[in-house]
Amino acid sequence: MPRLHAPSDRRSALLVIDMQYDFMPGGALAVADGDALVPLINQLGQRFARVIVTQDWHPAGHVSFAASHPGRVPFESISLPYGAQTLWPTHCVQDSQGARLHHDLHLPHAQLVLRKGCNAQIDSYSAFLEADRQTPTGLAGYLREHGIESLYVVGLALDFCVAWSAQDAARAGFATAVIEDACRAIDLNGSLQAAWQAMRELGVERLHSDALPA
Ligand code: VGL
Ligand code: ZN
């Protein structure tokens, strides 16, 4: 695993995952305390030369919605052509209020807002590769063309979109860290512990926001 560059280094980027109303308390797929991250992520953003933001951005009737499968309920798992898929409450429908970024998120210098999960038949927790594990979002190419080598990942949810994005970043050769106090988890059937284990095996660093490399 290549070495992590400091946040202020032009070769580093902060990757802010899915800070959208549907993942906030009161949202369709609420993550406990998700909104508490906003001030910390705003502060972290100030320390990074480069910031990238993602949005979960599903068409109506998306394959990951329990409502798209008669007789199924949220949080069940089903088998799809690309493998097992957890079914979710309907969330982050393109252009809905729940899909908007939290209004208090203040990252004025963010250069890229990447939308993922746009294919009706394929989910995408990862900001790099859709759930078929073949369709790229283009993010790796974007980062390489900008000379970015180190990624610090924050946001929601730690055990799904943050963890999948961090793992794919590490596999793609980026030095990758998750800032754990700038994330919150769903924690479904042990998913949080499994996510940390999988990230550790790929060399993803687990950092606290007050201990980032200088
Ligand atoms: C997410 C479940 C479904 C996430 C997105 O952002 O972690 N989780 N869609
Ligand atoms: Zn989703």
mmCIF file of C-alpha atoms and ligand atoms in Angstrom, residues 17-20 23 29 31 54-56 58 64-65 85-89 91-92 116 123-125 155-163 184 186, ligand 1:
data_model
loop_
_atom_site.group_PDB
_atom_site.id
_atom_site.type_symbol
_atom_site.label_atom_id
_atom_site.label_comp_id
_atom_site.label_asym_id
_atom_site.label_seq_id
_atom_site.Cartn_x
_atom_site.Cartn_y
_atom_site.Cartn_z
ATOM 1 C CA ILE A 17 -19.848 9.772 0.951
ATOM 2 C CA ASP A 18 -23.638 10.196 0.726
ATOM 3 C CA MET A 19 -24.339 13.005 3.238
ATOM 4 C CA GLN A 20 -27.957 13.088 2.063
ATOM 5 C CA PHE A 23 -29.466 8.868 5.536
ATOM 6 C CA LEU A 29 -32.850 4.966 5.526
ATOM 7 C CA VAL A 31 -28.340 6.319 10.089
ATOM 8 C CA THR A 54 -20.853 11.503 -3.673
ATOM 9 C CA GLN A 55 -24.625 11.156 -3.869
ATOM 10 C CA ASP A 56 -26.572 7.898 -3.887
ATOM 11 C CA HIS A 58 -31.366 5.964 -7.783
ATOM 12 C CA SER A 64 -32.283 -2.263 -4.450
ATOM 13 C CA PHE A 65 -35.697 -1.087 -3.231
ATOM 14 C CA GLN A 85 -28.475 -7.822 -2.698
ATOM 15 C CA THR A 86 -29.822 -6.357 0.536
ATOM 16 C CA LEU A 87 -33.202 -4.749 -0.051
ATOM 17 C CA TRP A 88 -33.620 -1.226 1.297
ATOM 18 C CA PRO A 89 -36.481 1.134 1.938
ATOM 19 C CA HIS A 91 -34.287 6.054 -0.697
ATOM 20 C CA CYS A 92 -32.301 8.678 -2.602
ATOM 21 C CA LYS A 116 -23.835 6.570 -8.215
ATOM 22 C CA ASP A 123 -26.818 -1.150 -7.056
ATOM 23 C CA SER A 124 -23.612 0.745 -6.282
ATOM 24 C CA TYR A 125 -22.431 1.139 -2.702
ATOM 25 C CA GLY A 155 -19.600 9.975 5.584
ATOM 26 C CA LEU A 156 -22.453 7.472 5.447
ATOM 27 C CA ALA A 157 -22.852 4.662 5.890
ATOM 28 C CA LEU A 158 -19.571 3.370 7.310
ATOM 29 C CA ASP A 159 -20.429 -0.320 6.806
ATOM 30 C CA PHE A 160 -21.845 0.060 3.281
ATOM 31 C CA CYS A 161 -20.919 2.911 0.962
ATOM 32 C CA VAL A 162 -17.882 4.112 2.949
ATOM 33 C CA ALA A 163 -16.465 0.598 3.374
ATOM 34 C CA ARG A 184 -21.625 6.445 11.203
ATOM 35 C CA ILE A 186 -26.123 1.129 9.804
HETATM 36 C C1 VGL B 1 -26.127 3.162 1.251
HETATM 37 C C2 VGL B 1 -27.545 1.398 1.510
HETATM 38 C C3 VGL B 1 -28.147 1.663 0.305
HETATM 39 C C4 VGL B 1 -25.013 3.979 1.799
HETATM 40 C C5 VGL B 1 -26.723 3.457 0.025
HETATM 41 O O1 VGL B 1 -24.855 5.168 1.418
HETATM 42 O O2 VGL B 1 -24.259 3.440 2.651
HETATM 43 N N1 VGL B 1 -26.539 2.125 1.966
HETATM 44 N N2 VGL B 1 -27.720 2.702 -0.434
#
